[in-house]
Each structure stands twice: as C-alpha cells, then as structure tokens.
Amino acid sequence: MPNERRRSSILGLSLDKTVKPKIDITLNDPQEENVVPSYTTLDKIEGTVSISAPVDLNFDDIHITFQGSTRTYVEKVSSTHAAFDRSKAYHSFLRLSQPIKDADYPENNILKAGEIYTYPFTFVVPEKLLPQSCTHPRDNERILEAHLQLPPSLGDAMLGPDKTLLEDLAPDMAVVSYAIRVIILRRSQEAEGKLSILIDSVKKLRIMPAVDELPALPLSGTDSDDYTVRKVKDLKKGMFKGKLGRLTVESSQPSSLRLPYCRSDISAARVTTMAVVNLRFDPSDESAKPPRLGNLVNKLKVVTFFAAIPALDFPCRANSYIYDSQRGVFVENLNLSSRNVESVQWVPHSPLERHDSAVSISDHLPPAPTSTSLQTFYTARILVPVDLPTTCKTFVPTFHSCLVSRVYSLSLTLSVHEPGARVSATTVHLKLPLQVSAEGNPDAHPTISDEEMQAIAARAVDADLAPRSLAPPSPEYIEHAHLDRSGSAVTGDVLPPSPEYVEHDAMPPIPEYSERAEPMPDMIRPARMAEPDVPLVREAVLPGYSAFGGRGQSVRMNTNRAMRMQAMRV
C-alpha cells in the first residue's frame, strides 16, 4: 500500500500542470436556474460539492467556505510623469467554513479516476460580522457598529433573472463580492512541503442583507457640502424696482425607501416615499403678493465612497475626496420626476400668528425670519412623491464598511416667478439625506440547536435556584463617612445627615415644653397646663446637693410640676 500511494503521488505530481480535478458546486435551491442566486439575512445556503478526477490524484485537504471580500483601488496621477498610479486594498470580512469529517475523505487522500466524491454544505447568512473583521483605529466609536453590518453585493458584474446585467451604479474601483469557494490543497515536494492550491473553484452569490431604517440625521438649517434642508432668498419685483419679500423654503429627511425581499419580483414592486416641502413668504409691504410657483424637479444622487485605507469615520464632504490620493468618490445623478406646482395655493396668516409659539414647523410653517415687521405672511405646502426606478437600475441599501460606503440624497429644485416681473425665474435648491433600507426574509428566523436550547434552559433554572446573599454590603457601597476607632472626631468627607434622621435634641424645642417659654394665652390663670401623654422626666439637682453619693443623691422631679412652680413665682 505505501508503494501504491507513493506511485499515485508521483503520478499526480507529474500531471500537476496538465491534469486538474473537476469541481461542480450545485445549490439545493430553485434559484439555481438563475445566473446569480440572491440571498438575504438568515437565509440558508445549501448545496453539494462534487469532485472528480480524470486520473488518480493525491491531495492533502479540501476547504469549502462561504466568503465575503472587498476590493478597491484608487487612481492617482504621478507628479513625475504623465501616468496613473494605483493604490489597492483588499479586505476579507467574512469566512465561514464547512467542516468535513475524516471518514468522508477518500482512502489515503487519493481521488480515484472516474469516481465522483460529494460533500454537502450548509451556510446561514449572518446578521452581523464578528468584531475581528474591523480592527483598525477609529475616530468615531459609532463607526464600529456600522462596519460590523453585513455589506451588500456591490460592483460585481452579475446577470439578473431576466439575463440582463445588474447595474447597481457602482464604479469599477469598488467591489463587494460573495461566493462559495472550494479549494483542494496538496503539499508540494518542490516547495519544501508547503501546501499549494491544486484547484480553486468559486460560485458567485448575491447578498442583499436586511437593513432597518435608522433615525433621521440631526441636521441644522445651515448649508453644508452634503445637505441643505433650509434656504432663504430675497425676491425682487423686477429690475431696479425694489424688494418684493423674503421666501423661506424648508424640508426634512423623508422616510426611507424600502426595498422588497430580494427573491420577490422587484420589477413589479413599487418603492416609494414622500417628501414634504414647506414654504413661507414674508412680503416687504402689504401690497406685495406671494410669488407664482413653477416647476419642481427632484433627482436622486447616488454617492459611492471608496478608499485604499480604512475609514476612520463616516464619509462626508464628497468634494474633499476628488484630489485625495488614498480615497475616491463616484457620483451618479438620476432624474426622478419634474412637475408643475403652480396650482399649490398660498395660505395667508395674520400678523399675530407670526409670534405665536403654536405656529411652528410642526404645523408645516417654516420659522419666521429675523424681520420684526408685523406684515401678513403666506405659507404653502408641497408633497413630493419619490419613486425609485427599479426597472433599469438595481439599488442596494445604505451601508458603511471599512473600505466602501454607499449613501443617497434627494435633490429638490424649485423655480419661483415674481408676479408681474419680467426677470428670469428664481431657483431654490435643497439637498435632503435619504436612506435606502431593505426587507428581509419574512419566514427566516434565527436557528438554535438543541444543545443551545438546553444550555439556555439550564442557565434559567440555575438563576432561579441560586442562593441569595445576605452578607453586609461591600465598603464601596457604604456612605463616605467612617468611624474613627481612636475616639477622635470623624474625618473624611462626612455628609450632613438628612433632617428626618437628625436627633430630636438638635431640633428647636416645642414652645409648650420649653422651660423659658412665655405662657400661652390659654394657659394664663387659672388655666392649667395639660399633661403630656408620656411625661418628660429630667434630673434636677437641688441647691446644697451634689450630683453623686450621700445627700447629694439626685432627685428626680417631674418637669411639668417644676414648670408650674416657676410660672406661679412669676
């Protein structure tokens, strides 16, 4: 047998460059008919790997993995000569291995000619990545949570169910790919026994993870390179005719565009949301009328950030990426709709509403400008439907990874015509943040094995039967004050006692029980002081008697009787 295995090994080595085993990766899924199957969070990826060889070949190991990786490159112009240089980066953020039992390997690790060896595999698309996938420094701790989310497939050329190329608006410089990968390894005699790849086979997968809608970004009304949610413009009556008034246009981040389940018919689904534009016109005088509204054009801005170095924070200010040698940005603008909003009615408001706190943005009224004139002002409200074109384009959810990020924004351009003026229309431009989220598999649930269920139940029982500790609290949970065993005053940070815990002797005496109190009006002769429920007894030392021993034995007297005697003497 050793001679036979050695002979097979020599045969395999001699045919290494011309003969390769054949690997077929088959999925147990109806999507197998599609060119690229799609999966989402918690979906099971099940299939079989079939291996065959034309001749007897020996090997050392077989690896079946589900992998996810990111590849980027940034082109930069060299300063010495007119040529482009590239900075490349690669990040393997996901690697799940399918274990293979030793008994499932062929005898002596030799693939017999004409035989087919099958190995089943099962993977589950995880909800999050492990912390080991993001170990680079960070300027913002919240970026770690974003980087541990599963990124969607991006930039990898794929064919959809209708055999058309999926255009996801990504550049060639940023690729996020997933695949089932099968590697057969063999120890090379020429390379000092190091393992080398005998054959490598992959099957591409399209991963579209479930992404929930996040809270709206906290934006102010000031302009920025990324977003503009409020714009104020002064309108004129015409050339050299003075000021007509001030127009305020304001909006906020709309609800997210919710992508349907990746296995559903996306072309038949309608992905839509609604944006609200609030307008306010403050005329310069009572005779000025609000302007006539024109067209409202909305566009979708798709921004893909990529870099050759890990991102330390959320990407922003796309203009700063243009001349960066380690980072880049790719922008696509899609025309969504253009419609005339001239029919929108202006609503007049009395001057008293200007300073009324009830009239605010919550009532769809932009805040008043800094002017203090008490003029009638006008408001209007425009509803802007936003429909995602899913027929010719493929969109992915908003995400941020270590090397690649995808964000969206909504561009609104409103044209305004001054009444009776022959000047060109004034345009107001807003840039709103827009999030794209994705539905998951409605039938998918986290799977827990029987062993895990038993462990969870055992922990619950142990928690119920665990003994309760009756020991005194630890010193760190006691008040700051501490007792001085030497008898001296208490040192340290002593907190003053609460009033309800102060000794009664430290409180002022009640007037009717005070020895020197003036008699109350109802206690003047012949009134008699009432006896308390529990007589207060004090020790009084009569003249000529000491406090201790013999004649000086103390005499206990009723304090109330002494007080009455004192009052009679007075």
Coordinates of C-alpha atoms in Angstrom, one line a residue:
M1 CA 0.0 0.0 0.0
P2 CA 2.8 2.6 0.7
N3 CA 4.3 1.8 -2.6
E4 CA 0.9 2.3 -4.3
R5 CA 0.3 5.6 -2.6
R6 CA 3.7 6.8 -3.5
R7 CA 3.2 5.7 -7.1
S8 CA -0.1 7.7 -7.2
S9 CA 1.6 10.6 -5.6
I10 CA 4.3 10.6 -8.2
L11 CA 1.7 10.3 -11.0
G12 CA -0.2 13.3 -9.6
L13 CA 2.9 15.4 -9.3
S14 CA 3.9 14.6 -12.9
L15 CA 0.5 15.6 -14.2
D16 CA 0.0 18.6 -12.0
K17 CA 0.4 21.2 -14.8
T18 CA -1.8 19.4 -17.3
V19 CA -4.4 17.5 -15.4
K20 CA -6.8 19.0 -12.8
P21 CA -9.7 17.6 -10.9
K22 CA -13.2 18.9 -11.8
I23 CA -15.3 20.7 -9.2
D24 CA -19.1 21.3 -9.5
I25 CA -20.9 23.5 -7.0
T26 CA -24.6 22.9 -7.0
L27 CA -27.2 24.7 -4.9
N28 CA -30.3 23.0 -3.5
D29 CA -32.4 26.0 -4.4
P30 CA -34.9 26.8 -7.1
Q31 CA -32.8 29.9 -7.9
E32 CA -30.2 27.5 -9.4
E33 CA -31.7 28.4 -12.7
N34 CA -30.7 32.0 -12.2
V35 CA -27.3 33.1 -13.2
V36 CA -26.6 34.5 -9.8
P37 CA -28.8 33.4 -6.8
S38 CA -29.8 36.0 -4.3
Y39 CA -29.9 35.6 -0.5
T40 CA -30.6 37.9 2.5
T41 CA -30.1 37.8 6.2
L42 CA -30.7 34.4 7.9
D43 CA -31.2 32.6 4.6
K44 CA -29.8 29.1 4.3
I45 CA -27.4 28.4 1.5
E46 CA -27.4 24.7 1.0
G47 CA -25.8 22.7 -1.7
T48 CA -23.4 20.0 -2.8
V49 CA -19.8 20.0 -4.0
S50 CA -18.9 17.2 -6.5
I51 CA -15.3 16.4 -7.2
S52 CA -14.0 14.1 -9.9
A53 CA -10.5 13.4 -11.4
P54 CA -9.5 12.0 -14.8
V55 CA -6.6 10.2 -13.3
D56 CA -5.6 9.2 -9.7
L57 CA -4.6 12.3 -7.9
N58 CA -3.5 12.7 -4.3
F59 CA -4.3 15.7 -2.2
D60 CA -4.0 16.8 1.4
D61 CA -7.1 18.9 2.3
I62 CA -10.4 20.2 1.0
H63 CA -11.8 23.6 2.1
I64 CA -15.4 24.6 1.5
T65 CA -16.1 28.2 2.6
F66 CA -18.6 31.0 2.3
Q67 CA -16.6 34.1 1.8
G68 CA -17.2 37.8 1.5
S69 CA -14.5 40.3 0.5
T70 CA -14.0 43.9 -0.6
R71 CA -11.5 45.1 -3.3
T72 CA -10.8 48.7 -4.0
Y73 CA -8.2 50.8 -5.9
V74 CA -7.7 54.5 -6.2
E75 CA -6.0 56.0 -9.2
K76 CA -3.7 59.0 -8.7
V77 CA -1.7 61.0 -11.2
S78 CA 2.0 60.7 -10.7
S79 CA 3.8 64.0 -10.3
T80 CA 6.9 62.9 -12.1
H81 CA 5.4 61.7 -15.4
A82 CA 2.0 61.8 -17.0
A83 CA 0.9 58.3 -15.8
F84 CA -1.7 56.9 -13.4
D85 CA -0.7 55.0 -10.3
R86 CA -3.0 52.8 -8.3
S87 CA -3.3 52.3 -4.6
K88 CA -5.0 48.9 -4.0
A89 CA -6.7 47.4 -0.9
Y90 CA -8.3 44.0 -0.1
H91 CA -10.4 43.1 2.9
S92 CA -11.8 39.7 3.7
F93 CA -14.5 40.4 6.2
L94 CA -16.4 37.1 6.2
R95 CA -15.2 33.4 6.1
L96 CA -17.4 30.5 7.2
S97 CA -16.0 27.0 6.8
Q98 CA -17.9 23.8 6.3
P99 CA -16.3 21.0 8.4
I100 CA -15.6 17.7 6.7
K101 CA -15.2 14.5 8.7
D102 CA -12.1 12.4 8.2
A103 CA -14.3 9.4 7.3
D104 CA -15.7 11.3 4.3
Y105 CA -12.2 11.7 2.7
P106 CA -11.2 9.1 0.2
E107 CA -8.8 6.4 1.2
N108 CA -5.2 7.6 1.6
N109 CA -6.4 11.0 0.3
I110 CA -6.4 9.8 -3.3
L111 CA -9.0 10.8 -5.9
K112 CA -9.7 7.7 -7.9
A113 CA -10.2 8.2 -11.7
G114 CA -13.8 8.0 -12.7
E115 CA -15.2 8.3 -9.2
I116 CA -17.3 11.2 -8.0
Y117 CA -16.9 12.4 -4.4
T118 CA -19.8 14.6 -3.0
Y119 CA -19.6 16.8 0.0
P120 CA -22.8 18.7 1.2
F121 CA -22.6 22.1 2.8
T122 CA -24.9 24.4 4.7
F123 CA -24.3 28.1 5.5
V124 CA -26.5 30.7 7.0
V125 CA -26.1 34.4 6.1
P126 CA -25.2 36.1 9.4
E127 CA -26.9 39.1 10.8
K128 CA -23.6 40.8 11.7
L129 CA -19.9 40.4 11.3
L130 CA -17.5 39.4 14.1
P131 CA -15.5 42.1 15.8
Q132 CA -12.3 40.6 14.3
S133 CA -13.4 41.9 10.9
C134 CA -12.9 45.5 11.9
T135 CA -9.8 46.1 14.0
H136 CA -8.5 49.4 12.5
P137 CA -8.3 52.7 14.6
R138 CA -11.5 54.8 14.7
D139 CA -12.2 58.5 15.3
N140 CA -15.9 57.7 16.0
E141 CA -17.0 54.8 18.1
R142 CA -20.3 54.6 16.3
I143 CA -18.5 53.7 13.1
L144 CA -17.7 50.2 14.6
E145 CA -21.4 49.3 14.7
A146 CA -21.8 50.3 11.1
H147 CA -18.7 48.4 9.9
L148 CA -19.9 45.2 11.6
Q149 CA -23.1 45.2 9.5
L150 CA -23.1 42.9 6.5
P151 CA -22.5 44.9 3.4
P152 CA -24.5 44.1 0.2
S153 CA -23.0 42.9 -3.0
L154 CA -21.8 45.8 -5.0
G155 CA -19.9 46.4 -8.2
D156 CA -19.6 42.7 -9.1
A157 CA -20.8 42.1 -12.7
M158 CA -23.9 39.8 -12.4
L159 CA -26.8 38.8 -14.6
G160 CA -30.3 39.0 -13.1
P161 CA -33.2 36.6 -13.5
D162 CA -34.0 38.0 -16.9
K163 CA -30.4 37.5 -18.1
T164 CA -29.7 41.3 -18.1
L165 CA -26.7 42.9 -16.4
L166 CA -27.4 44.2 -13.0
E167 CA -26.5 47.9 -13.0
D168 CA -26.0 48.9 -9.3
L169 CA -24.4 52.4 -10.1
A170 CA -21.1 51.3 -8.6
P171 CA -17.7 52.1 -10.1
D172 CA -15.0 49.6 -11.1
M173 CA -12.9 50.9 -8.2
A174 CA -15.1 49.3 -5.5
V175 CA -16.3 45.7 -5.5
V176 CA -18.0 43.8 -2.7
S177 CA -18.4 40.1 -3.6
Y178 CA -19.7 36.9 -2.0
A179 CA -19.0 33.3 -3.2
I180 CA -19.0 29.7 -2.2
R181 CA -15.3 28.7 -2.6
V182 CA -13.9 25.2 -2.9
I183 CA -10.1 24.7 -2.7
I184 CA -8.2 21.5 -3.0
L185 CA -4.7 21.7 -1.4
R186 CA -1.7 19.5 -1.9
R187 CA 1.7 19.5 -0.3
S188 CA 4.4 20.3 -2.8
Q189 CA 7.6 18.4 -2.8
E190 CA 9.4 21.1 -4.7
A191 CA 8.4 23.9 -2.2
E192 CA 9.7 22.1 0.9
G193 CA 6.4 20.5 1.7
K194 CA 4.3 23.7 1.7
L195 CA 0.6 23.5 0.8
S196 CA -0.2 24.7 -2.6
I197 CA -3.6 25.1 -4.4
L198 CA -4.3 22.3 -6.7
I199 CA -7.5 23.7 -7.9
D200 CA -9.7 26.7 -6.9
S201 CA -13.4 26.9 -7.8
V202 CA -16.0 29.6 -6.9
K203 CA -19.7 30.1 -7.3
K204 CA -20.9 33.7 -7.1
L205 CA -23.7 34.7 -4.8
R206 CA -25.7 38.0 -4.5
I207 CA -26.2 39.0 -0.9
M208 CA -28.8 41.7 -0.1
P209 CA -28.9 41.9 3.7
A210 CA -31.9 43.1 5.6
V211 CA -31.4 46.7 6.7
D212 CA -33.7 48.6 9.2
E213 CA -34.5 52.2 8.9
L214 CA -32.2 54.4 11.1
P215 CA -33.2 57.6 12.8
A216 CA -33.0 60.8 10.8
L217 CA -29.7 62.7 10.7
P218 CA -29.6 65.6 13.2
L219 CA -29.2 68.5 10.7
S220 CA -29.4 72.2 11.2
G221 CA -30.7 74.8 8.9
T222 CA -27.2 75.9 7.7
D223 CA -25.8 74.9 4.3
S224 CA -23.2 72.2 4.1
D225 CA -21.3 70.3 1.3
D226 CA -23.6 67.3 1.8
Y227 CA -27.0 68.5 2.7
T228 CA -29.2 71.7 2.7
V229 CA -32.6 71.5 4.4
R230 CA -33.4 75.2 4.6
K231 CA -33.0 78.0 2.1
V232 CA -33.9 81.7 2.5
K233 CA -34.0 84.0 -0.6
D234 CA -34.9 87.7 -1.1
L235 CA -37.2 88.2 -4.1
K236 CA -37.3 91.4 -6.2
K237 CA -40.2 93.0 -8.0
G238 CA -38.0 93.5 -11.1
M239 CA -35.0 95.3 -12.3
F240 CA -34.5 98.4 -10.1
K241 CA -38.0 98.0 -8.6
G242 CA -37.1 97.2 -5.1
K243 CA -37.7 94.2 -2.9
L244 CA -40.8 92.0 -3.1
G245 CA -40.3 90.0 0.1
R246 CA -38.4 87.0 1.6
L247 CA -39.0 83.4 0.7
T248 CA -38.2 80.6 3.1
V249 CA -38.1 77.0 1.8
E250 CA -37.6 74.2 4.2
S251 CA -37.9 70.4 4.3
S252 CA -36.6 67.4 6.4
Q253 CA -35.4 63.9 5.8
P254 CA -38.2 61.7 4.4
S255 CA -38.9 58.2 5.3
S256 CA -36.5 55.6 3.9
L257 CA -37.0 53.9 0.5
R258 CA -37.8 50.3 1.5
L259 CA -36.5 47.7 -0.9
P260 CA -38.6 44.5 -1.1
Y261 CA -37.3 41.0 -0.4
C262 CA -34.5 40.2 -2.8
R263 CA -36.3 37.0 -4.0
S264 CA -39.5 38.7 -4.8
D265 CA -40.4 40.3 -8.1
I266 CA -38.6 43.6 -7.7
S267 CA -39.7 45.0 -11.1
A268 CA -43.4 44.7 -10.1
A269 CA -42.9 46.2 -6.6
R270 CA -43.2 50.0 -6.1
V271 CA -40.5 51.5 -3.9
T272 CA -41.7 55.0 -2.9
T273 CA -41.6 57.6 -0.1
M274 CA -42.9 61.1 0.4
A275 CA -41.0 64.4 0.9
V276 CA -42.7 67.5 2.3
V277 CA -41.6 71.0 1.3
N278 CA -42.8 73.9 3.4
L279 CA -42.7 77.4 2.1
R280 CA -43.2 80.8 3.8
F281 CA -43.3 84.2 2.1
D282 CA -42.9 87.4 4.2
P283 CA -43.8 90.4 2.0
S284 CA -41.9 93.7 2.2
D285 CA -45.3 95.6 2.4
E286 CA -49.0 94.8 2.4
S287 CA -49.3 95.3 -1.3
A288 CA -46.8 92.6 -2.2
K289 CA -48.3 89.3 -3.2
P290 CA -46.7 85.8 -2.9
P291 CA -44.7 84.7 -6.0
R292 CA -46.0 82.2 -8.5
L293 CA -44.6 78.7 -8.2
G294 CA -43.1 77.0 -11.3
N295 CA -41.6 73.5 -11.8
L296 CA -40.3 71.2 -9.1
V297 CA -37.5 68.9 -10.2
N298 CA -36.3 66.1 -8.0
K299 CA -33.2 64.0 -8.6
L300 CA -31.7 61.1 -6.8
K301 CA -28.0 61.4 -6.0
V302 CA -26.1 58.1 -5.6
V303 CA -22.7 58.5 -3.9
T304 CA -20.2 55.7 -3.6
F305 CA -17.2 56.3 -1.3
F306 CA -14.2 54.0 -1.6
A307 CA -10.7 54.1 -0.2
A308 CA -7.4 52.2 -0.1
I309 CA -7.2 52.8 3.7
P310 CA -9.8 52.0 6.3
A311 CA -12.3 54.7 7.1
L312 CA -11.9 56.3 10.5
D313 CA -15.3 58.0 10.5
F314 CA -18.4 58.3 8.4
P315 CA -17.6 59.7 5.0
C316 CA -18.7 63.2 4.2
R317 CA -17.9 66.3 2.1
A318 CA -17.7 64.4 -1.2
N319 CA -15.8 67.4 -2.7
S320 CA -12.8 66.7 -0.5
Y321 CA -12.4 63.2 -2.0
I322 CA -11.6 64.4 -5.5
Y323 CA -7.9 65.2 -5.0
D324 CA -7.2 62.6 -2.3
S325 CA -4.6 60.0 -3.3
Q326 CA -6.0 57.4 -0.9
R327 CA -9.7 58.0 -1.2
G328 CA -12.2 58.4 -4.0
V329 CA -15.8 59.1 -4.7
F330 CA -18.2 58.2 -7.5
V331 CA -21.4 60.1 -8.1
E332 CA -24.4 59.3 -10.2
N333 CA -27.5 61.5 -10.6
L334 CA -30.8 60.1 -11.7
N335 CA -33.8 62.2 -12.8
L336 CA -36.8 61.1 -10.9
S337 CA -39.6 63.5 -11.9
S338 CA -40.4 67.0 -12.9
R339 CA -43.9 68.5 -12.4
N340 CA -45.6 71.9 -12.3
V341 CA -46.7 73.1 -8.9
E342 CA -48.3 76.3 -9.9
S343 CA -51.7 75.0 -8.6
V344 CA -50.4 75.0 -5.0
Q345 CA -52.3 77.6 -3.0
W346 CA -50.8 80.2 -0.7
V347 CA -52.5 80.5 2.7
P348 CA -52.5 83.9 4.3
H349 CA -51.8 84.3 8.0
S350 CA -52.5 87.3 10.3
P351 CA -49.6 89.2 11.8
L352 CA -50.4 87.8 15.3
E353 CA -49.5 84.3 14.1
R354 CA -46.0 85.4 13.4
H355 CA -45.1 85.5 17.1
D356 CA -47.4 82.7 18.2
S357 CA -45.5 79.8 19.5
A358 CA -48.2 77.4 18.3
V359 CA -47.3 78.3 14.7
S360 CA -44.1 76.4 14.2
I361 CA -42.5 73.8 11.9
S362 CA -44.7 71.2 13.5
D363 CA -47.7 72.9 11.8
H364 CA -45.7 72.8 8.5
L365 CA -44.8 76.5 8.8
P366 CA -41.1 77.5 8.4
P367 CA -39.9 79.7 11.2
A368 CA -40.2 83.4 10.8
P369 CA -37.2 85.4 9.5
T370 CA -35.4 87.9 11.7
S371 CA -37.6 90.7 10.5
T372 CA -39.8 92.2 13.2
S373 CA -42.3 93.9 10.9
L374 CA -45.9 92.9 11.5
Q375 CA -47.0 92.1 8.0
T376 CA -49.3 89.4 6.8
F377 CA -47.4 86.4 5.7
Y378 CA -48.2 83.4 3.5
T379 CA -47.4 79.7 3.7
A380 CA -47.7 76.8 1.3
R381 CA -47.0 73.0 1.4
I382 CA -45.9 70.8 -1.4
L383 CA -46.0 67.0 -1.3
V384 CA -43.2 65.4 -3.4
P385 CA -43.6 61.7 -4.2
V386 CA -40.3 59.9 -4.7
D387 CA -40.4 56.7 -6.7
L388 CA -37.4 54.5 -7.2
P389 CA -36.8 53.4 -10.8
T390 CA -36.4 49.6 -10.3
T391 CA -36.8 48.6 -14.0
C392 CA -33.4 49.7 -15.4
K393 CA -31.3 50.0 -12.2
T394 CA -30.5 47.9 -9.2
F395 CA -30.2 49.7 -5.8
V396 CA -28.5 48.5 -2.7
P397 CA -29.2 49.6 0.9
T398 CA -27.3 52.4 2.5
F399 CA -24.2 51.0 4.2
H400 CA -20.8 51.8 5.6
S401 CA -17.9 49.3 5.6
C402 CA -14.2 49.6 6.2
L403 CA -13.4 50.5 2.6
V404 CA -16.7 51.2 0.8
S405 CA -19.8 53.3 1.7
R406 CA -23.0 53.9 -0.2
V407 CA -25.2 56.9 0.6
Y408 CA -28.1 58.6 -1.1
S409 CA -29.5 62.1 -1.2
L410 CA -32.6 63.8 -2.7
S411 CA -32.1 66.9 -4.7
L412 CA -35.1 69.3 -5.0
T413 CA -35.0 72.3 -7.3
L414 CA -38.0 74.7 -7.2
S415 CA -38.5 77.6 -9.6
V416 CA -40.3 80.7 -8.4
H417 CA -41.7 83.6 -10.6
E418 CA -42.3 87.0 -9.2
P419 CA -45.7 88.4 -10.1
G420 CA -45.6 90.9 -13.0
A421 CA -41.8 90.7 -13.2
R422 CA -40.0 90.0 -16.5
V423 CA -36.8 88.8 -14.9
S424 CA -35.8 85.1 -15.1
A425 CA -37.2 82.7 -12.6
T426 CA -35.5 82.3 -9.2
T427 CA -34.5 78.8 -8.3
V428 CA -34.2 77.3 -4.8
H429 CA -32.2 74.2 -4.3
L430 CA -32.5 71.7 -1.4
K431 CA -30.4 68.6 -0.7
L432 CA -32.0 66.1 1.7
P433 CA -30.5 63.0 3.1
L434 CA -32.3 59.8 2.0
Q435 CA -31.9 56.3 3.3
V436 CA -32.5 53.1 1.4
S437 CA -33.4 50.1 3.6
A438 CA -34.2 46.5 2.7
E439 CA -36.7 43.9 3.7
G440 CA -35.5 40.5 4.9
N441 CA -36.9 37.1 4.5
P442 CA -40.3 37.1 6.4
D443 CA -40.0 33.3 7.0
A444 CA -36.4 33.3 8.3
H445 CA -35.8 33.1 12.0
P446 CA -32.6 32.5 14.0
T447 CA -32.0 28.8 14.4
I448 CA -30.9 27.5 17.8
S449 CA -29.7 23.9 18.2
D450 CA -31.0 21.5 20.8
E451 CA -27.8 21.9 22.8
E452 CA -28.1 25.7 22.9
M453 CA -31.7 25.4 24.0
Q454 CA -30.8 23.0 26.8
A455 CA -28.0 25.4 27.9
I456 CA -30.4 28.4 27.9
A457 CA -32.9 26.4 30.0
A458 CA -30.2 25.3 32.4
R459 CA -29.0 28.8 33.0
A460 CA -32.5 29.9 33.7
V461 CA -33.0 27.2 36.3
D462 CA -29.7 27.9 37.9
A463 CA -30.6 31.6 38.2
D464 CA -33.9 30.7 40.0
L465 CA -32.2 28.3 42.4
A466 CA -29.1 30.4 43.1
P467 CA -28.9 31.4 46.8
R468 CA -29.5 35.0 47.7
S469 CA -26.6 36.7 49.5
L470 CA -27.4 38.2 52.9
A471 CA -23.9 39.5 53.6
P472 CA -23.4 43.1 54.6
P473 CA -22.6 45.5 51.7
S474 CA -19.1 46.0 50.5
P475 CA -17.3 49.1 51.7
E476 CA -17.5 50.8 48.4
Y477 CA -21.3 50.8 48.6
I478 CA -21.4 52.3 52.1
E479 CA -21.6 56.1 52.7
H480 CA -18.5 58.2 52.6
A481 CA -18.5 58.8 56.4
H482 CA -16.5 56.3 58.5
L483 CA -15.9 55.8 62.2
D484 CA -12.6 56.7 63.8
R485 CA -11.8 53.9 66.2
S486 CA -9.4 56.1 68.2
G487 CA -12.3 58.1 69.6
S488 CA -11.4 61.3 67.8
A489 CA -13.7 63.2 65.5
V490 CA -14.9 61.6 62.3
T491 CA -12.6 62.5 59.4
G492 CA -13.1 62.4 55.7
D493 CA -15.9 63.6 53.6
V494 CA -18.8 63.5 56.0
L495 CA -22.1 64.1 54.5
P496 CA -24.7 66.1 56.6
P497 CA -27.5 63.9 57.9
S498 CA -30.9 64.2 56.4
P499 CA -33.5 66.1 58.5
E500 CA -35.5 63.1 59.2
Y501 CA -32.5 61.4 60.8
V502 CA -31.4 64.3 63.0
E503 CA -31.6 63.7 66.7
H504 CA -34.5 65.3 68.4
D505 CA -32.2 67.2 70.9
A506 CA -30.7 69.0 68.0
M507 CA -34.1 70.4 66.9
P508 CA -35.6 73.5 68.5
P509 CA -37.8 72.7 71.5
I510 CA -41.6 72.8 71.2
P511 CA -42.8 76.0 72.8
E512 CA -45.1 74.4 75.3
Y513 CA -42.3 72.1 76.5
S514 CA -39.7 74.8 76.8
E515 CA -38.6 75.9 80.3
R516 CA -38.3 79.5 79.4
A517 CA -41.2 79.8 77.1
E518 CA -43.8 82.6 77.7
P519 CA -47.2 81.3 78.9
M520 CA -49.6 80.8 76.1
P521 CA -52.8 82.9 76.1
D522 CA -54.9 79.9 77.1
M523 CA -52.5 79.0 79.9
I524 CA -52.9 82.2 82.0
R525 CA -54.5 81.7 85.4
P526 CA -56.5 79.7 86.2
A527 CA -55.7 77.6 83.2
R528 CA -53.6 74.6 83.9
M529 CA -51.0 73.1 81.5
A530 CA -52.1 69.7 80.2
E531 CA -50.1 66.7 81.0
P532 CA -48.4 65.1 78.0
D533 CA -49.2 61.6 77.1
V534 CA -45.7 60.5 78.2
P535 CA -44.4 62.8 80.9
L536 CA -41.0 64.2 80.2
V537 CA -38.7 63.5 83.2
R538 CA -35.5 65.3 83.8
E539 CA -32.9 65.2 86.6
A540 CA -32.8 68.3 88.8
V541 CA -30.1 68.9 91.4
L542 CA -31.3 70.9 94.4
P543 CA -29.1 73.5 96.0
G544 CA -26.7 72.1 98.5
Y545 CA -26.7 68.7 96.9
S546 CA -24.0 67.2 94.8
A547 CA -24.7 65.1 91.8
F548 CA -23.3 61.8 93.3
G549 CA -23.5 60.0 96.6
G550 CA -24.9 60.7 100.1
R551 CA -27.0 63.8 100.5
G552 CA -26.0 64.7 97.0
Q553 CA -28.1 61.9 95.6
S554 CA -30.0 63.2 92.6
V555 CA -33.7 63.8 93.0
R556 CA -36.0 63.1 90.0
M557 CA -38.7 65.7 89.6
N558 CA -41.5 65.9 87.2
T559 CA -40.6 68.7 84.8
N560 CA -44.2 69.8 84.3
R561 CA -44.6 70.4 88.1
A562 CA -41.4 72.4 88.1
M563 CA -42.6 74.5 85.3
R564 CA -45.9 75.2 87.0
M565 CA -44.0 76.3 90.2
Q566 CA -41.8 78.5 88.1
A567 CA -44.9 80.1 86.5
M568 CA -46.6 80.7 89.9
R569 CA -43.5 82.5 91.2
V570 CA -43.6 84.8 88.2

